Amino acid sequence: MKDSKIIDVARIANVSPATVSRVLNDSPLVTKETQSKVLKAIQELNYKPNAMGKQLRSRKTMTLGVVVLDIGISYHAEIIKGIEQRANAMNYKILICDSQNEKERELEYLSLLQNRTVDGIILVAPMLSDGEIAAFAGEGYTIGVIGRRLGHLNIPCFTTDNWKIGRDVVTHLAANGHRRIAFLNGYEDALDSIERLQGFKEGLAAAGLPFLPTLVDKGEFSEDGGYAAFRRLWEKSSDFTAVFAANDEMALGVYKACSEYGIAIPDRMAVVGVDNIRITNYVSPKISSVEQPLYELGALLADKVIDQINGNLQPGQRDFMIDSRLVVKGSSQKGADSK
């Protein structure tokens, strides 16, 4: 019979691999009931922890883990680039982990910390709750977060002002005469989605426009999702004249749908996205977009995480907000060219 692994114990006990690691490390965060289930599974499988792994606990690997929701989204690519280049400059390597939008995978990747495979982990727009992330930090592990504010003294976090993003886009569209503006949101529980929707509502109110729930749909931050969301809105009602997509991937999906319906951009439909990724300049007309300093987000957080690993991060503020700016191009100005 092949040797059992932590993942086998986790499956038998119906818990995550990270929870198994907590039990093995005598973490106080594990309930007695859960501990009992895990120990029973360990006994059943005759699982024996890796002794060499335990001996390595006090050693540094000079490696950071970077956990992202979907490696295929351009937003993550720029952040990873910033993390990697800054980490390399400080003699650290990075291990990229794609959670594929699954919370359990995020928990599994966090077990890399408990097994000392990496010295620290950066979570990009995580699905885990604040409490779950804080639990790992409470055990002394180094974690940094992009896209969430935890207010935790041991977890450096970087975000952009999503309310401002929403307000700025609506202000721009309203100034160009649009009165019925659709909003394509991302993942329902993501902080970016929640706050950009709130900023969208605030922008409408400031412009004297009503918020219409029928003009909001979920595109899950993907091109296919944006395409499907626009089609659903258009089939219900074609009286809106502008779309604010919460990221550029969804804005590209809107372009595809508009092409199929014969909807002219921007003369019949204005489109604005978020992130200002490079491909927004390679379509016609170019897509207006809110530029976020994604590279800087990654680089700055890598700095903080490595400082914390080395004990050089002084007590104080851990939540940092980076500004953004709306870059107006051809997709949101009637009569404009592709610039």
JSON list of C-alpha atoms in Angstrom, two decimals, residues 69 101 103 125-130 147-148 185-195 197 218 220-221:
[
{"chain": "A", "resi": 69, "resn": "LEU", "atom": "CA", "xyz": [-8.14, 33.02, -8.14]},
{"chain": "A", "resi": 101, "resn": "ASN", "atom": "CA", "xyz": [-11.93, 30.01, -7.81]},
{"chain": "A", "resi": 103, "resn": "LYS", "atom": "CA", "xyz": [-11.89, 28.13, -1.47]},
{"chain": "A", "resi": 125, "resn": "ALA", "atom": "CA", "xyz": [-8.39, 38.73, -3.93]},
{"chain": "A", "resi": 126, "resn": "PRO", "atom": "CA", "xyz": [-8.89, 35.65, -1.71]},
{"chain": "A", "resi": 127, "resn": "MET", "atom": "CA", "xyz": [-12.14, 33.76, -1.24]},
{"chain": "A", "resi": 128, "resn": "LEU", "atom": "CA", "xyz": [-11.23, 32.86, 2.36]},
{"chain": "A", "resi": 129, "resn": "SER", "atom": "CA", "xyz": [-12.94, 34.81, 5.13]},
{"chain": "A", "resi": 130, "resn": "ASP", "atom": "CA", "xyz": [-11.12, 37.41, 7.19]},
{"chain": "A", "resi": 147, "resn": "GLY", "atom": "CA", "xyz": [-7.83, 43.25, -2.60]},
{"chain": "A", "resi": 148, "resn": "ARG", "atom": "CA", "xyz": [-8.94, 43.04, 1.03]},
{"chain": "A", "resi": 185, "resn": "ASN", "atom": "CA", "xyz": [-20.20, 43.00, -11.65]},
{"chain": "A", "resi": 186, "resn": "GLY", "atom": "CA", "xyz": [-17.58, 40.36, -10.85]},
{"chain": "A", "resi": 187, "resn": "TYR", "atom": "CA", "xyz": [-17.71, 37.59, -8.24]},
{"chain": "A", "resi": 188, "resn": "GLU", "atom": "CA", "xyz": [-20.63, 38.24, -5.95]},
{"chain": "A", "resi": 189, "resn": "ASP", "atom": "CA", "xyz": [-18.66, 38.05, -2.68]},
{"chain": "A", "resi": 190, "resn": "ALA", "atom": "CA", "xyz": [-15.47, 39.76, -3.86]},
{"chain": "A", "resi": 191, "resn": "LEU", "atom": "CA", "xyz": [-14.62, 43.05, -2.15]},
{"chain": "A", "resi": 192, "resn": "ASP", "atom": "CA", "xyz": [-13.91, 44.69, -5.53]},
{"chain": "A", "resi": 193, "resn": "SER", "atom": "CA", "xyz": [-17.40, 43.71, -6.71]},
{"chain": "A", "resi": 194, "resn": "ILE", "atom": "CA", "xyz": [-19.17, 44.93, -3.59]},
{"chain": "A", "resi": 195, "resn": "GLU", "atom": "CA", "xyz": [-17.35, 48.26, -3.39]},
{"chain": "A", "resi": 197, "resn": "LEU", "atom": "CA", "xyz": [-21.20, 48.47, -7.08]},
{"chain": "A", "resi": 218, "resn": "LYS", "atom": "CA", "xyz": [-22.90, 39.34, -12.87]},
{"chain": "A", "resi": 220, "resn": "GLU", "atom": "CA", "xyz": [-17.64, 36.92, -12.90]},
{"chain": "A", "resi": 221, "resn": "PHE", "atom": "CA", "xyz": [-14.65, 38.98, -14.05]}
]
